[in-house]
Short mmCIF file of C-alpha atoms in Angstrom, two decimals:
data_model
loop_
_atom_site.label_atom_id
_atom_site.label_comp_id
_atom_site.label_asym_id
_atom_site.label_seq_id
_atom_site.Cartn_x
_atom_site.Cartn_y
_atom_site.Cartn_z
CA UNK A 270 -16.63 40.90 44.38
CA UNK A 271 -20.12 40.84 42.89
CA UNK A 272 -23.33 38.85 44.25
CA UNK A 273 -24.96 36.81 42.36
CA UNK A 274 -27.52 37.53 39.62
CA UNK A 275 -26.85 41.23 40.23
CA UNK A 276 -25.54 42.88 37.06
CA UNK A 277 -25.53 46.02 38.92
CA UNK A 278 -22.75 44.47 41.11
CA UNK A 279 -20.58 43.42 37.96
CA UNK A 280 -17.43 45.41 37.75
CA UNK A 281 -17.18 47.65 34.03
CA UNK A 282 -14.24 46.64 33.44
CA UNK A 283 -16.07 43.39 32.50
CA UNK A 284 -17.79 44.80 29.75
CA UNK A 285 -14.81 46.80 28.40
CA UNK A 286 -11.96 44.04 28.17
CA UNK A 287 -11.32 43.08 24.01
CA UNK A 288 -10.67 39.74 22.86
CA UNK A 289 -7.17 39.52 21.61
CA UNK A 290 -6.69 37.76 18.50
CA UNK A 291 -2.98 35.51 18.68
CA UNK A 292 -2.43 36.20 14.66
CA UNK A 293 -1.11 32.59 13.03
CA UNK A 294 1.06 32.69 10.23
CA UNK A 295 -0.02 30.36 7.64
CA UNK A 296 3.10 29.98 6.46
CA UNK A 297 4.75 28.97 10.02
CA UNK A 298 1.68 26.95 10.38
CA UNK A 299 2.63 24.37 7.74
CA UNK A 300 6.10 24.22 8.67
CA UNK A 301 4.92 23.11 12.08
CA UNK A 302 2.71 20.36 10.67
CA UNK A 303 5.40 19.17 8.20
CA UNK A 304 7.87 18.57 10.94
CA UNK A 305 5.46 17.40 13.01
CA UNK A 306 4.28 14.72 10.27
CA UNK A 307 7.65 14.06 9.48
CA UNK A 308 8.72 13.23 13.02
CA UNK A 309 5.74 11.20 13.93
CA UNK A 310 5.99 9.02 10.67
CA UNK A 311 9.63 8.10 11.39
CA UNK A 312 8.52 7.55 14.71
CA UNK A 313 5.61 4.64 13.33
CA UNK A 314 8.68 3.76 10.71
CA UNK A 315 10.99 3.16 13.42
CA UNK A 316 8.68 1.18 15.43
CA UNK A 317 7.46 -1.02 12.39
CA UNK A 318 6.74 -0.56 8.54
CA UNK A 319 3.57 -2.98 9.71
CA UNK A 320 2.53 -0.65 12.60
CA UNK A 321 2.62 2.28 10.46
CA UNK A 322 0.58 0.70 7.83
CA UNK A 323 -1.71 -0.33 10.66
CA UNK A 324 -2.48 3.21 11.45
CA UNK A 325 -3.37 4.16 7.93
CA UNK A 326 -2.12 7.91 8.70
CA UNK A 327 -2.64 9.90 5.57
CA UNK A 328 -1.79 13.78 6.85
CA UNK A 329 -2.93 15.66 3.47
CA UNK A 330 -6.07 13.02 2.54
CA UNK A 331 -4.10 13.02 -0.65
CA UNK A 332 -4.89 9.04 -0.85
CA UNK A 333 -1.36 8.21 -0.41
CA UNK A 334 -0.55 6.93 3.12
CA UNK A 335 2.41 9.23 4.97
CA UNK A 336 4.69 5.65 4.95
CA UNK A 337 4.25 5.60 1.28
CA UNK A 338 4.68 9.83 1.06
CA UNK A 339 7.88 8.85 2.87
CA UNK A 340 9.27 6.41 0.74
CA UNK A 341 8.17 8.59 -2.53
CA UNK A 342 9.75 11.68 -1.48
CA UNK A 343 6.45 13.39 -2.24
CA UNK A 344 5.46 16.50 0.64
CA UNK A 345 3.51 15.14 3.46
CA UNK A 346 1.01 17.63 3.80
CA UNK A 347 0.81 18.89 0.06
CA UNK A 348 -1.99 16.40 -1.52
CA UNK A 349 -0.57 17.16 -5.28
CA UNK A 350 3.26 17.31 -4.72
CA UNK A 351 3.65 17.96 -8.49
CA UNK A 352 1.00 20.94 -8.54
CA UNK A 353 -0.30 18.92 -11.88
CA UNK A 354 -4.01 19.49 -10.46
CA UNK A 355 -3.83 15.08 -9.42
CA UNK A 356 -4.05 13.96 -6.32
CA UNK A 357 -0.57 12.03 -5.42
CA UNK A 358 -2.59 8.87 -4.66
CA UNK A 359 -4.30 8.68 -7.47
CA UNK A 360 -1.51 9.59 -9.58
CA UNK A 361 0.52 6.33 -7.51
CA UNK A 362 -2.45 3.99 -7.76
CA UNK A 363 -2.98 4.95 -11.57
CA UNK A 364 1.09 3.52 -11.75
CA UNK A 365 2.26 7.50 -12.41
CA UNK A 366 5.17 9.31 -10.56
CA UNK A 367 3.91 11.70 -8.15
CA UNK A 368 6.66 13.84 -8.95
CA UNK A 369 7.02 14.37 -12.21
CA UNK A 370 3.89 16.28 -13.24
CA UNK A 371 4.30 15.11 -16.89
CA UNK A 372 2.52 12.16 -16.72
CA UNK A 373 5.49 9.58 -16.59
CA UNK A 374 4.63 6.16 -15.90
CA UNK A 375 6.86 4.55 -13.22
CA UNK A 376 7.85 0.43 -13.85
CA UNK A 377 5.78 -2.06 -11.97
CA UNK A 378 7.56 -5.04 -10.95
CA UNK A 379 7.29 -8.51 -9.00
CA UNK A 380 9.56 -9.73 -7.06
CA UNK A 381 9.57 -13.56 -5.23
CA UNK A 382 11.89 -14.79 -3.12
CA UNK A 383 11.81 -18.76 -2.95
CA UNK A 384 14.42 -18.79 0.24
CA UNK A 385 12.13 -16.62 2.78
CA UNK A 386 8.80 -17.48 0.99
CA UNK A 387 8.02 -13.44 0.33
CA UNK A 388 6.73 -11.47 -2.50
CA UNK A 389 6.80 -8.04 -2.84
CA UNK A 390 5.45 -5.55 -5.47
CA UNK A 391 7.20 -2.12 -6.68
CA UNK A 392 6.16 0.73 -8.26
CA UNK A 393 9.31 2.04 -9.41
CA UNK A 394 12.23 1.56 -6.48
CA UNK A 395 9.38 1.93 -4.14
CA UNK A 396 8.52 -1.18 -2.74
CA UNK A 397 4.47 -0.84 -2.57
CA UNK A 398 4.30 -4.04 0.12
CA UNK A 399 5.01 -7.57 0.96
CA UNK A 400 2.86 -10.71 1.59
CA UNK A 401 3.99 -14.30 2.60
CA UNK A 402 3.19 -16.97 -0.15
CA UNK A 403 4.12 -20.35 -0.84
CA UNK A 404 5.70 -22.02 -3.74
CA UNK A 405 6.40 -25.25 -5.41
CA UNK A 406 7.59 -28.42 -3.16
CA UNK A 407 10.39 -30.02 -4.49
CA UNK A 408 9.07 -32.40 -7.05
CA UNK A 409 7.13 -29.73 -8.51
CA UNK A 410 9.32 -26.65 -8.12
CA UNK A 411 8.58 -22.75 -9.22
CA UNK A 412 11.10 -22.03 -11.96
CA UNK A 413 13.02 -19.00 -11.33
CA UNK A 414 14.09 -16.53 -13.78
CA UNK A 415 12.61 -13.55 -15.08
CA UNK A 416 8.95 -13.86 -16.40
CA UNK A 417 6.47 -11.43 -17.69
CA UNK A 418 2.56 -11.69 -16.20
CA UNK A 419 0.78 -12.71 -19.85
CA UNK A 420 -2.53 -12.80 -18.69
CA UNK A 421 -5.54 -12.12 -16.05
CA UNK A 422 -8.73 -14.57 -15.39
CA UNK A 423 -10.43 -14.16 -11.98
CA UNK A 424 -10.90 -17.64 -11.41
CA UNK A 425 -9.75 -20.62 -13.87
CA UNK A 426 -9.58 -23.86 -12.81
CA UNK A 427 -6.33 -26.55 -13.29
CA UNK A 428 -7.34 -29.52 -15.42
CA UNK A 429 -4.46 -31.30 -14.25
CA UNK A 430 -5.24 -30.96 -10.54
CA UNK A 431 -8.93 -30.15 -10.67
CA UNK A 432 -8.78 -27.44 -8.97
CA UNK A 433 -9.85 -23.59 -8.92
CA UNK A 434 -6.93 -20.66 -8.60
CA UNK A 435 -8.58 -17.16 -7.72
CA UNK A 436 -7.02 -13.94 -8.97
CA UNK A 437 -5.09 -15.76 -11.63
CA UNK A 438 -1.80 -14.11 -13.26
CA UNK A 439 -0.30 -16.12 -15.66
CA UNK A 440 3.64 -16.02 -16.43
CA UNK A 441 5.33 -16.37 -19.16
CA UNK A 442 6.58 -19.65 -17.66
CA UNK A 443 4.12 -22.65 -19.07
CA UNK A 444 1.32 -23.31 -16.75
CA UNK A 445 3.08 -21.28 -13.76
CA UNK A 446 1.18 -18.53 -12.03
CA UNK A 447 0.39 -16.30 -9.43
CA UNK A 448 -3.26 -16.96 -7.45
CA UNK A 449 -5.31 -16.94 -4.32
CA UNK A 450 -5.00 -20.63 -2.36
CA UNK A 451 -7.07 -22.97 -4.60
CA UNK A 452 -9.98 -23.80 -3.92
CA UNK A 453 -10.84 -27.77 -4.45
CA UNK A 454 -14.59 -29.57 -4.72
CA UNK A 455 -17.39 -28.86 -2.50
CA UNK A 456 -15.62 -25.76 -1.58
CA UNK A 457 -12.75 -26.45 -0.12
CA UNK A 458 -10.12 -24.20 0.64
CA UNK A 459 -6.64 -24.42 1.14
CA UNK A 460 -5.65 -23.64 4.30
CA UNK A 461 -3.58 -20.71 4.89
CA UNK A 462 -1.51 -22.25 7.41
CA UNK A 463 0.51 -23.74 4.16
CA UNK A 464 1.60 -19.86 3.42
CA UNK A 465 5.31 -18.94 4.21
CA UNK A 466 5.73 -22.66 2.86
CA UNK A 467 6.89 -24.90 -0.51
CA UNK A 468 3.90 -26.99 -0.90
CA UNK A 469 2.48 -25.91 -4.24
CA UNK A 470 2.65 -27.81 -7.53
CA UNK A 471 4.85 -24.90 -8.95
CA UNK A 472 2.24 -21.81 -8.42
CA UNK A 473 2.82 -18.94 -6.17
CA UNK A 474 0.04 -19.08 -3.62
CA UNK A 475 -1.04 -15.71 -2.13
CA UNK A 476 -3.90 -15.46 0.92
CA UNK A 477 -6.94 -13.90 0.81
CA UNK A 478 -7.27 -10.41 0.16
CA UNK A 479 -3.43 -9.92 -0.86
CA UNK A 480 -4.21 -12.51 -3.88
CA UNK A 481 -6.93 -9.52 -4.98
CA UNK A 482 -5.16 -6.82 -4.51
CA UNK A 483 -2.10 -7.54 -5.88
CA UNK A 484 -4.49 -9.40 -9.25
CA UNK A 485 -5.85 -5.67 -9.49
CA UNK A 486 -2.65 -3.40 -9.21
CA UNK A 487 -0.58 -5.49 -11.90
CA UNK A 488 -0.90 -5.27 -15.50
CA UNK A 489 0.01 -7.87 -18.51
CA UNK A 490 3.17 -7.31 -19.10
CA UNK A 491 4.62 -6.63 -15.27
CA UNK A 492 8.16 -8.06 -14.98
CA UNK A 493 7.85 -10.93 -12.31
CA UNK A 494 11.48 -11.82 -10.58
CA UNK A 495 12.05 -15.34 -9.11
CA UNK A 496 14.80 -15.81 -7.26
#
């Protein structure tokens, strides 16, 4: 042994020994993280679409989350699956196939089910999410059919009701649309305990924050579904 704050006492072969490098192949490396990535989002899939959207994992920072890497067959830790020099969320948010690397729009589309009160929104086949709403009672029903979304104002108000409908999308069906819960005088707000049930006057009634997002990802001219 050695005493204390005597050098003199420290055996040489302390001063002799060489760090060892471990050499990591970079290669191996991402193979490791893929399937690691790969495992642990099927895991969060498995356990919930909701709890992996919770988590907000995002392995390559690519701005596509790994549920929606998953369901777009785009590599998990490769931000620009295409190698087109564009990010694979930007290229999904911008409504472009991450895949294609020719700059190929993909088909957005709106789906609504009356029955279960749900809406969701694809890009493509991939379904980009799903929010509860609530249509038209039964005097006043939402028509179903296929519609087109013919126009965008961020906040008309109904003359007929006298009331205001945030994040307006209009449909091809006369005076139907898609909007945030109205809001009436004095402002008033509809509650969202009414979502996930028919109580509009024929509108599709989204909460707040969905009503937004979903007003800035379509376009005029996105096919709308009612069924």
């Amino acid at each position: 042994g050695f005493k204390k704050d005597d050098p003199g006492t420290i055996p040489k072969s302390s001063f002799n020994e060489k760090l060892v490098f471990c050499p990591v192949s970079t290669k191996r490396g991402t193979v490791h993280m893929r399937r690691f990535v790969l495992v642990l989002t099927l895991m969060l899939f498995l356990l919930g679409p909701s709890l992996s959207r919770a988590a907000g994992l995002d392995a390559d920072a690519d701005g596509l989350s790994d549920l929606l890497e998953a369901k777009f067959k785009t590599d998990i830790v490769n931000p620009d699956s295409d190698s087109d020099g564009y990010p694979d969320g930007l290229e999904v948010n911008n409504g472009y196939d991450p895949l294609q690397g020719r700059g190929i729009k993909l088909k957005k589309r709106i789906e609504i089910n009356v029955k279960t009160q749900k809406l969701q929104y694809f890009l493509g086949n991939v379904s980009m999410g799903e929010y509860v709403i609530s249509t038209g009672k039964k005097s006043t029903p939402t028509p179903k059919g296929s519609f087109v979304v013919k126009n965008k104002l961020p906040r008309p108000k109904s003359q007929a009701y006298g009331l205001w409908m945030p994040y307006w999308l209009g449909l091809s069906a006369a005076g139907i649309g898609i909007h945030e819960l109205p809001e009436w005088g004095k402002g008033k707000k509809e509650s969202a305990a009414d979502l996930g049930k028919a109580v509009s006057h024929g509108c599709i009634r989204l909460g707040v924050g969905p009503a937004k997002k979903l007003y800035d990802w379509a376009e005029v001219g996105t096919e709308v579904k009612v069924y």
